[in-house]
Coordinates of C-alpha atoms in Angstrom, one line a residue:
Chain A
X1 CA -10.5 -15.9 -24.4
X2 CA -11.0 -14.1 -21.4
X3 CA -15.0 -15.1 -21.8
X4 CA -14.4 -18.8 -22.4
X5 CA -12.5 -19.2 -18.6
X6 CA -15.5 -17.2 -17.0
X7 CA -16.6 -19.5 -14.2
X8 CA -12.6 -20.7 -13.5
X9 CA -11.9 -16.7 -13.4
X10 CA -15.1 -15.8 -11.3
X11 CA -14.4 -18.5 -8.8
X12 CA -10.8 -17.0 -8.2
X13 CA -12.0 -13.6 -7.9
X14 CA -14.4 -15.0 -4.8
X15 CA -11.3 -15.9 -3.4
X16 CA -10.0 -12.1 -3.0
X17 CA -13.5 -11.4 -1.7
X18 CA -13.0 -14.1 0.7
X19 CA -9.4 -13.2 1.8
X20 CA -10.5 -9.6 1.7
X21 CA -13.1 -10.0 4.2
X22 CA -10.8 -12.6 6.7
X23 CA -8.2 -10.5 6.4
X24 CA -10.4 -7.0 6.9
X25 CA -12.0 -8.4 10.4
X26 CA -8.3 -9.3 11.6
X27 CA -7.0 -6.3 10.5
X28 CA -9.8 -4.1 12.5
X29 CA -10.0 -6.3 16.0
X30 CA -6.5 -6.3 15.9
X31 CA -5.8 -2.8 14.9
X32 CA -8.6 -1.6 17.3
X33 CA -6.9 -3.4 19.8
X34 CA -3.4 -1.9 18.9
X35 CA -4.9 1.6 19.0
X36 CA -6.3 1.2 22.5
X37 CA -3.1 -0.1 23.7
X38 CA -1.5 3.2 21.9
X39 CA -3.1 5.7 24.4
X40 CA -3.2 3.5 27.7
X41 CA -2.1 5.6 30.6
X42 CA 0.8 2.7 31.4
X43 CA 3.9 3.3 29.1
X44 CA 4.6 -0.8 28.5
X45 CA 0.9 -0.9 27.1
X46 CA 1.9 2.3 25.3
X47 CA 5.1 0.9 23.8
X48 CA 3.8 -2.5 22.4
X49 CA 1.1 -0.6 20.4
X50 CA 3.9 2.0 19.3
X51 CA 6.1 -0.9 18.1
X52 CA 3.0 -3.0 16.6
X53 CA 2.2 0.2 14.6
X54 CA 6.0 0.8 13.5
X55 CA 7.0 -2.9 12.7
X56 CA 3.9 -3.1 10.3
X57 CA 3.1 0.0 8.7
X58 CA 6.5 -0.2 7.2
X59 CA 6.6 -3.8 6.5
X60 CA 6.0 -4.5 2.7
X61 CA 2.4 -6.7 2.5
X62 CA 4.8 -9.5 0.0
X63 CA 8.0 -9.9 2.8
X64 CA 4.6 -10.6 5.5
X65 CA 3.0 -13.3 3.0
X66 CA 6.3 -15.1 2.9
X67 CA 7.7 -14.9 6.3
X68 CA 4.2 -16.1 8.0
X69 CA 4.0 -18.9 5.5
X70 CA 7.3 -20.0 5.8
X71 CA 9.0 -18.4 8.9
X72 CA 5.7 -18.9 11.2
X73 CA 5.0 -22.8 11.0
X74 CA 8.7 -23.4 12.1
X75 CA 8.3 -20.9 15.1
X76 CA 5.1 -22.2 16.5
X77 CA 6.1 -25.6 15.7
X78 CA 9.2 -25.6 17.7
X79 CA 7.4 -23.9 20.2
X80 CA 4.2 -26.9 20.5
X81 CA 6.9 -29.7 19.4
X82 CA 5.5 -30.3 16.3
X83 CA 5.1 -29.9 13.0
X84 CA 2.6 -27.8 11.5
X85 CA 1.4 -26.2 8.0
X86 CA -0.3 -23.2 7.1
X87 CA -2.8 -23.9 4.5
X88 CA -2.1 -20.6 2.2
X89 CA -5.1 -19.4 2.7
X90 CA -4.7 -19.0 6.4
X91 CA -0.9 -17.6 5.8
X92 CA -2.5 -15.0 3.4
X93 CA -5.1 -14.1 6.4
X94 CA -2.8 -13.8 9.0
X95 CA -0.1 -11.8 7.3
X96 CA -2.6 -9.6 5.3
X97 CA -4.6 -8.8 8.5
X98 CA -1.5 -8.1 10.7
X99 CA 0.2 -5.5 8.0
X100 CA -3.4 -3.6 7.7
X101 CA -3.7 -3.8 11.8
X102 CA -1.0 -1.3 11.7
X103 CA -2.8 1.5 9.6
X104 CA -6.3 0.8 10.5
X105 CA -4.5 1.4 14.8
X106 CA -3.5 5.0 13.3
X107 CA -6.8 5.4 12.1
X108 CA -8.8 4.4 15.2
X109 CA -6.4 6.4 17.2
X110 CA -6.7 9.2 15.4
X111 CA -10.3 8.9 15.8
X112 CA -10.2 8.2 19.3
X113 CA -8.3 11.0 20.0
X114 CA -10.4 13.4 18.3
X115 CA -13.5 12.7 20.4
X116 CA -13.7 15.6 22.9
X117 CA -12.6 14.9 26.5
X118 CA -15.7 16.2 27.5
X119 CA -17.7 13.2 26.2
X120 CA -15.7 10.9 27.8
X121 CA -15.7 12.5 31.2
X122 CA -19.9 13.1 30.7
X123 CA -19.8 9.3 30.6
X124 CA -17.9 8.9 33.8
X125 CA -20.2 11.9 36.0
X126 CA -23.2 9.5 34.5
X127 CA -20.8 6.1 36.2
X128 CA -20.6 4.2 32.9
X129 CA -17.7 1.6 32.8
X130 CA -15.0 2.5 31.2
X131 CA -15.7 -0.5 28.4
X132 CA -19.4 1.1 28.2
X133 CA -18.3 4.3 27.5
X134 CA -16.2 3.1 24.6
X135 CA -19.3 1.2 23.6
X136 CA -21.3 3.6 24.0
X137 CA -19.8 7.1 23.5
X138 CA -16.5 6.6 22.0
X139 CA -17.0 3.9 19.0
X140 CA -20.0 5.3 17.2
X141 CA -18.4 8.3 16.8
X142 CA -15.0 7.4 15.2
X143 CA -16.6 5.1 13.3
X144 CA -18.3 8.0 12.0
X145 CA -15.3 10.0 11.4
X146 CA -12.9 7.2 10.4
X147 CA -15.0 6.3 7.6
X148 CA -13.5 8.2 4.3
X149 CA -10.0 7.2 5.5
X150 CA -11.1 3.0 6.3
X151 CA -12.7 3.2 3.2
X152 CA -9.2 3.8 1.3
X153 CA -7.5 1.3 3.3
X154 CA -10.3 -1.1 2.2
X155 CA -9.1 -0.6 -0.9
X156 CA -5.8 -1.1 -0.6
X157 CA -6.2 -3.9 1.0
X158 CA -8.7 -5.8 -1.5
X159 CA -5.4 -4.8 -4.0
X160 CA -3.1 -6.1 -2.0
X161 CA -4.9 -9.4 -2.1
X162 CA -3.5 -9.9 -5.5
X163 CA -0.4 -11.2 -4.0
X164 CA -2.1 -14.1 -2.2
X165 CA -1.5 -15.5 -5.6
X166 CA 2.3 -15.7 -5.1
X167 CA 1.7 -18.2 -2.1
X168 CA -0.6 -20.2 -4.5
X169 CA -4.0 -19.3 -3.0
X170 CA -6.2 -19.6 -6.4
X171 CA -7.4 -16.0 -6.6
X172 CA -7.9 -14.3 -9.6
X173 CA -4.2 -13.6 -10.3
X174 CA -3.6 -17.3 -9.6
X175 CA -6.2 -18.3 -12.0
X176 CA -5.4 -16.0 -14.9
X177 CA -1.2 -17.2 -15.1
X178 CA -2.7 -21.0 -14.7
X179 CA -4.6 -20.6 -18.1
X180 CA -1.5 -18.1 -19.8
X181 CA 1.0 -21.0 -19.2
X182 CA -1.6 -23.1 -20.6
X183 CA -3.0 -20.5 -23.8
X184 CA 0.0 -19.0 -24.0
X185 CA -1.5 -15.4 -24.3
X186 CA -0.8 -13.2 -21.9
X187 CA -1.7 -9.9 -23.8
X188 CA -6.0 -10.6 -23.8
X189 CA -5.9 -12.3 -20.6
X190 CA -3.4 -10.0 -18.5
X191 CA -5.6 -6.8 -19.8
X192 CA -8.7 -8.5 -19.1
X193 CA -7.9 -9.4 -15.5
X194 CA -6.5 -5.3 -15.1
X195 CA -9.7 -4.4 -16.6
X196 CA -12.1 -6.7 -14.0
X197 CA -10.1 -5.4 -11.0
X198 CA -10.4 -1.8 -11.9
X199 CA -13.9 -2.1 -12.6
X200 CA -14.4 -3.6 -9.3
X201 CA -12.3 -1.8 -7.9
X202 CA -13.7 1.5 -9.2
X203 CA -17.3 0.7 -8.7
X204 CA -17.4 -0.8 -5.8
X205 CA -15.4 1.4 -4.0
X206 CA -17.2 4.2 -5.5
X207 CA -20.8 3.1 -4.6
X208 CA -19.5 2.5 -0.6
X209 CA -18.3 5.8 -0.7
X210 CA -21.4 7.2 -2.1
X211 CA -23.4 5.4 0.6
X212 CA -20.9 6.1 3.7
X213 CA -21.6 10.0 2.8
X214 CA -25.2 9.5 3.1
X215 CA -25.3 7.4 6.0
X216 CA -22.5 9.8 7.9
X217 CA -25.1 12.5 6.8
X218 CA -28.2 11.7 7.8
X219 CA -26.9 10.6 11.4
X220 CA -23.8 12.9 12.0
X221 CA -24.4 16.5 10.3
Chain B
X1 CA 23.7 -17.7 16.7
X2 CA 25.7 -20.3 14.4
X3 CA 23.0 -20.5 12.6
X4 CA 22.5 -16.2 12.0
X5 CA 26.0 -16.3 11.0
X6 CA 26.3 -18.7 8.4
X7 CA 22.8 -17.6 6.7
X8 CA 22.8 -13.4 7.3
X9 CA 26.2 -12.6 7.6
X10 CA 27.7 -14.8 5.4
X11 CA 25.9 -13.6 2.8
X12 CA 25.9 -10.2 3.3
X13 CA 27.2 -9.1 0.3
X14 CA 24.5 -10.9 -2.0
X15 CA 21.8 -9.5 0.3
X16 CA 23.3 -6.1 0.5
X17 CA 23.7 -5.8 -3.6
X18 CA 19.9 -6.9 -3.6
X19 CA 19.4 -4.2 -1.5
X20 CA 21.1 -2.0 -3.9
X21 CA 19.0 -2.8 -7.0
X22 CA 16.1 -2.8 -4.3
X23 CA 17.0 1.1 -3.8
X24 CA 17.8 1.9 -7.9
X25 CA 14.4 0.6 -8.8
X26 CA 12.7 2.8 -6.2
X27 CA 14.5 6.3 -7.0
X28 CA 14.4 5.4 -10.7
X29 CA 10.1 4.5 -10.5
X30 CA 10.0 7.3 -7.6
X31 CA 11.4 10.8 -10.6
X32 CA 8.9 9.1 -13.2
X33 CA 6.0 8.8 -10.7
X34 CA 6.8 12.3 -9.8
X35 CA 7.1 13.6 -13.7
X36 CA 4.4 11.3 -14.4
X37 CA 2.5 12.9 -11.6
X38 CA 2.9 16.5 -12.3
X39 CA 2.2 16.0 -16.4
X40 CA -1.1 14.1 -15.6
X41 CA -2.2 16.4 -12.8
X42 CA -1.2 20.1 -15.4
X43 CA -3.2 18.3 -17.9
X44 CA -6.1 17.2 -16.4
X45 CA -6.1 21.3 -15.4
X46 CA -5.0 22.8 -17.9
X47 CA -5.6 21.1 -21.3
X48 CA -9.5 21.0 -21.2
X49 CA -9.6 18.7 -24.4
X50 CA -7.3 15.9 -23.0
X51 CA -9.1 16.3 -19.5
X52 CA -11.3 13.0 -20.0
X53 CA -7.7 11.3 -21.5
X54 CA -5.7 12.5 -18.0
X55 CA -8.9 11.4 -15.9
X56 CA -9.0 7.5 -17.2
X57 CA -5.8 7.1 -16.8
X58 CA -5.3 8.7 -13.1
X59 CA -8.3 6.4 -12.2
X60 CA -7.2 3.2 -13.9
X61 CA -3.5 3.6 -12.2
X62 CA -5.0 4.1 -8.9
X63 CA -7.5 1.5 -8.5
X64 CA -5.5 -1.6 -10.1
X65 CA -3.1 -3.3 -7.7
X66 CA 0.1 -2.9 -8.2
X67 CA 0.4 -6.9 -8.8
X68 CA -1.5 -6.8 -11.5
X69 CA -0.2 -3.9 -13.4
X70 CA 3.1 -5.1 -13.2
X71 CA 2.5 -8.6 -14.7
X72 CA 0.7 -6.3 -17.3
X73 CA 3.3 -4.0 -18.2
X74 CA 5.7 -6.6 -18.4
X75 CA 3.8 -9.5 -20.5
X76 CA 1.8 -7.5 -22.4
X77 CA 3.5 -4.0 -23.1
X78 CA 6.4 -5.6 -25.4
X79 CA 3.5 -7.5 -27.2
X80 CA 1.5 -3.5 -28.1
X81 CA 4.7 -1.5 -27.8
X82 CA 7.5 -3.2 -28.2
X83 CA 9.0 -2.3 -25.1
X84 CA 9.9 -2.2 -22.1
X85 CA 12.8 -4.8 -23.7
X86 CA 14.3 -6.0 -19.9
X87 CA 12.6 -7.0 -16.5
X88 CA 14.4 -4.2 -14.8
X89 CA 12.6 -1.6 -16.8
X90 CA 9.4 -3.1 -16.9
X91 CA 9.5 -3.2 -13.1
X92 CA 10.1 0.6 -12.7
X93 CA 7.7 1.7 -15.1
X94 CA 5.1 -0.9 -13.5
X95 CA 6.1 1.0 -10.1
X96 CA 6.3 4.6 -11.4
X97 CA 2.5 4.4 -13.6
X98 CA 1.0 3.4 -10.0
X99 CA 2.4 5.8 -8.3
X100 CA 2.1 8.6 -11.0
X101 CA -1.5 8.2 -10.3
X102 CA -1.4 8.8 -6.8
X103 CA 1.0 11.8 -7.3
X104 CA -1.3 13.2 -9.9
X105 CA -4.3 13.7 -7.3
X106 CA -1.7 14.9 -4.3
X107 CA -0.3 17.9 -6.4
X108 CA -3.9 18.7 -7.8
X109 CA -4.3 19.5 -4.0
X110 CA -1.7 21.1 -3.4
X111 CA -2.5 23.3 -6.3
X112 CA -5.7 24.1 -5.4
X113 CA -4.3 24.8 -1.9
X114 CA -2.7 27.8 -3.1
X115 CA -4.9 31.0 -2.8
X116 CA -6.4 32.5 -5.7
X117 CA -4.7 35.7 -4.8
X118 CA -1.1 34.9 -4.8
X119 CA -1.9 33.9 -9.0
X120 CA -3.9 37.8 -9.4
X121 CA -1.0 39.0 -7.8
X122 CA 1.6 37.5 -10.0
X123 CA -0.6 38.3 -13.1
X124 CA -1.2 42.0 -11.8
X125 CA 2.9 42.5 -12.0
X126 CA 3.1 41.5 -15.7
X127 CA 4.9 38.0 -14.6
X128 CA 3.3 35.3 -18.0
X129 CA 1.5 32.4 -16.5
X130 CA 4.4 30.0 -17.4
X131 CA 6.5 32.3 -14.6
X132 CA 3.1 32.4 -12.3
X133 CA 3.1 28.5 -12.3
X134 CA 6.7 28.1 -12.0
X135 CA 7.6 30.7 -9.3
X136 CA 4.1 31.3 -7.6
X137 CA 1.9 27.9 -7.9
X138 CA 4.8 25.0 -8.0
X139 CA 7.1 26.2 -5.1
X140 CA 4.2 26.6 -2.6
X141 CA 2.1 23.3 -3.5
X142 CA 5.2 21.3 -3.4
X143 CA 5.7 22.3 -0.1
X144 CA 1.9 21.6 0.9
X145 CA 2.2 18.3 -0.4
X146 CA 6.2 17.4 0.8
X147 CA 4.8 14.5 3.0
X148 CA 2.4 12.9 0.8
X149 CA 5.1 12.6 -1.8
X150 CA 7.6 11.1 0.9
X151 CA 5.0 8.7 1.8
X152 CA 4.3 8.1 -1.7
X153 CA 8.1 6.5 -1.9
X154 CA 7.5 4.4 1.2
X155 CA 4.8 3.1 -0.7
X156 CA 7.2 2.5 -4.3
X157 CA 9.4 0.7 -1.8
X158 CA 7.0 -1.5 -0.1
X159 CA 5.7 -2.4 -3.3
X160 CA 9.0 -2.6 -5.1
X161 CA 9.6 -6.3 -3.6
X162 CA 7.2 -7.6 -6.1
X163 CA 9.8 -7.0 -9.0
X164 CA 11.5 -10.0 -7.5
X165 CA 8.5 -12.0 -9.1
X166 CA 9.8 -11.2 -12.8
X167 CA 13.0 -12.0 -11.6
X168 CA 14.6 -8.7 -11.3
X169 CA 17.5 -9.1 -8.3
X170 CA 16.4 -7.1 -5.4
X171 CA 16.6 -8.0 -2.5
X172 CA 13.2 -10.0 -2.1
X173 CA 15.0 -12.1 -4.8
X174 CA 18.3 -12.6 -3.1
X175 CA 16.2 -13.4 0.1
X176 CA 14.3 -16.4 -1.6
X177 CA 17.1 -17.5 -3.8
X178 CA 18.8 -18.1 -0.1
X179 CA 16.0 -19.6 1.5
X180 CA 15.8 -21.9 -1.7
X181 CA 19.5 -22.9 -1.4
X182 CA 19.6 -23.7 2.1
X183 CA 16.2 -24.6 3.1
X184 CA 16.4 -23.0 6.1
X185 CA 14.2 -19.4 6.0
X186 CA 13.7 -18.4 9.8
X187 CA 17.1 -16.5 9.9
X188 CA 17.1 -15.4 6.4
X189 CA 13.3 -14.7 5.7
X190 CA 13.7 -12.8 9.5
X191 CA 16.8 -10.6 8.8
X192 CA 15.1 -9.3 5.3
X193 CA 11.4 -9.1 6.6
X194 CA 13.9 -6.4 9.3
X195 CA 16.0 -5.1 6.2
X196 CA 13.0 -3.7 4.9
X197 CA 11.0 -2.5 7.7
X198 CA 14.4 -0.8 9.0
X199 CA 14.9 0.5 5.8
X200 CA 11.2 2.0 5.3
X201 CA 11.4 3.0 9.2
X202 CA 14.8 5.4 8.1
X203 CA 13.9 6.8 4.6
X204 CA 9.7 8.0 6.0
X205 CA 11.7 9.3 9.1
X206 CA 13.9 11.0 7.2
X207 CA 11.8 12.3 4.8
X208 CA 9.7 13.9 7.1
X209 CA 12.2 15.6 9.0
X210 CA 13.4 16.9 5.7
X211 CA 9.8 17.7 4.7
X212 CA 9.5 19.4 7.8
X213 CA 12.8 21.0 7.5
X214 CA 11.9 22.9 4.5
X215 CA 8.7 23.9 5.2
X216 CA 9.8 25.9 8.7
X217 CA 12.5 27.7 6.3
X218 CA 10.0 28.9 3.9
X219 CA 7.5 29.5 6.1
X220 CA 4.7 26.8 6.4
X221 CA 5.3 25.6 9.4
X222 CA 1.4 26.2 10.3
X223 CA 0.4 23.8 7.8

């Protein structure tokens, strides 16, 4: 069953790689920006990162999907004059990337913040910008040291791009309840797509952890 | 603010007994994830034949989206097993596997956490390893691991607004039920989208001062 839908099924699953991926590069720039706003000097800088972090590490992923498909449009719209559509694909992006910007800012801050002051102030004595010494001195390292912990958000976000599905973006979710309302056999089909993921999953998240170590050895020890 | 009125307020009381089942499927899925937890994680240490058993199903619960396992438990469970028999349980056993997994690995930290001294020491004053576990091992690795398991409940309730999907009346439910009434889902969409984030924003802030709480009394506040 599962076999004869192969190509429909692989196609959809694409689509979480490519809503993964979209989705992963807002949620970095955004959340890199977020953390860098965190620890400014200036307290208003200070406060929009707070509340960026606080609105969406505690917003549920779903509530995001919906209310920048739905709610979004009609905001911007009235804002330009006129009337305007996500395509779902977009919606799923935006709201995907935006609710991940929140953890991965914890992340980077807490990776900023573990680089020693010293480095930092080395930079300065040697008259680096300020932008070069993030570059430079700041950014290799937390990536670095950031890695285990990205790595599980990765993952959670690649699962929470099951959801897309709900907004009718044809990933794999999407795919496998198009051919049960057809078949009418859930029980192959729904264990089958559980099985793919956590294979996936599993594996691939396993194999980038395995590498991470390697590479965070060879350059970091 | 016509508008806020007539869609939020008005219908407060639909939106607010959403936000009641909302809050019975979380603490309901949030004791079997903890069970669930603690029985996975004593026999993946303890009961070396069923190790592999504990293992596969730990992994499998952790890296399958949430999504996925509901639709799973709820289409195909009654079709093996028979049960679960409504939506409503379906969607708090769907909730409580996941996060059973997750549990499982934080208290096999928190177990290891506890130094291998404090067990000798139990052992060298006649206490049986049932009373070691129960009075020595548990009391300290719960502590260790308080705010992992109050994140772990954000994390039920974040991912409890997909029950709406198999129609079980939360407040995600409520919510789109409105919007599909009315057609209008700025204000309504808005004031859940807040609901929730309010919500999460009181019971992790809570938690953690209560996490926090107890540790200071029994003396962890190092950790």
């Amino acid at each position: 069953m599962f076999w004869e839908y192969r190509l429909v099924l692989l196609r959809g699953l694409a689509f979480n790689a490519y809503v993964f991926l979209a989705a992963a590069a807002v949620a970095l720039s955004v959340g890199l920006i977020a953390a860098l706003l965190r620890i400014n000097r200036a307290w208003p800088f200070r406060w929009i990162g707070t509340l960026h972090v606080e609105v969406f590490r505690n917003a549920p992923d779903y509530i995001m999907v919906v209310w920048v498909h739905f709610v979004l449009p009609l905001l911007l719209g009235a804002a330009i004059g006129r009337r305007i559509e996500f395509h779902p694909f977009v919606s799923a992006v935006i709201a995907l990337g935006f609710v991940y910007s929140g953890y991965f800012a914890e992340t980077f801050r807490a990776g900023i913040q573990s680089i020693p002051l010293g480095h930092i102030e080395a930079g300065r004595s040697c008259g680096m910008s300020e932008f070069l010494i993030l570059r430079r001195v700041v950014l290799p390292q937390v990536v670095r040291r950031m890695l285990p912990e990205a790595i599980n958000q990765f993952v959670s976000l690649f699962k929470a791009t099951t959801i897309v599905s709900l907004i009718a973006v044809p990933d794999l979710m999407y795919q496998v309840s198009m051919v049960i309302q057809q078949e009418m056999k859930p029980l192959p089909l729904y264990t089958s797509a559980a099985l793919t993921y956590f294979a996936v999953i599993y594996v691939v998240a396993g194999l980038v952890r395995l590498l991470s170590e390697r590479w965070r050895n060879r350059i970091y020890a | 603010m016509g508008n806020w009125e007539r869609l939020v307020w008005n219908q407060r009381g639909v939106l607010l007994q959403g936000l009641m089942v909302t809050v019975e499927v979380c603490l309901i899925a949030f004791v079997l994830a903890v069970l669930g937890g603690l029985a996975l994680c004593l026999v993946r240490m303890y009961m070396r034949p069923l190790k592999p058993l504990a293992v596969l199903l730990t992994e499998f619960f952790r890296a399958t989206p949430i999504f996925v396992q509901l639709m799973w438990v709820t289409y195909v469970w009654p079709e093996i097993f028979g049960w679960p028999n409504s939506f409503f349980t379906a969607g708090w056993v769907a909730l409580g596997l996941q996060s059973s997994g997750y549990l499982a690995e934080t208290f096999r930290a928190g177990i290891e956490a506890v130094p291998r001294g404090h067990r000798e020491a139990g052992y060298s004053v006649g206490m049986s390893p049932v009373l070691v576990f129960g009075r020595i091992v548990l009391p300290q690795s719960l502590l260790t691991v308080a705010p992992s398991i109050v994140n772990q409940f954000t994390v039920i309730v974040k991912s409890s607004t997909l029950v709406s999907v198999i129609t079980v009346q939360d407040l995600m439910f409520q919510a789109l039920k409105l919007v599909n009434v009315w057609y209008e889902p700025i204000e309504i969409l808005t004031a859940t989208a807040g609901i929730y984030i309010g919500f999460i924003f009181l019971v992790s802030t809570a938690g953690k001062m209560l996490a926090d709480m107890l540790r200071q009394r029994y003396g962890l506040a190092a950790a």
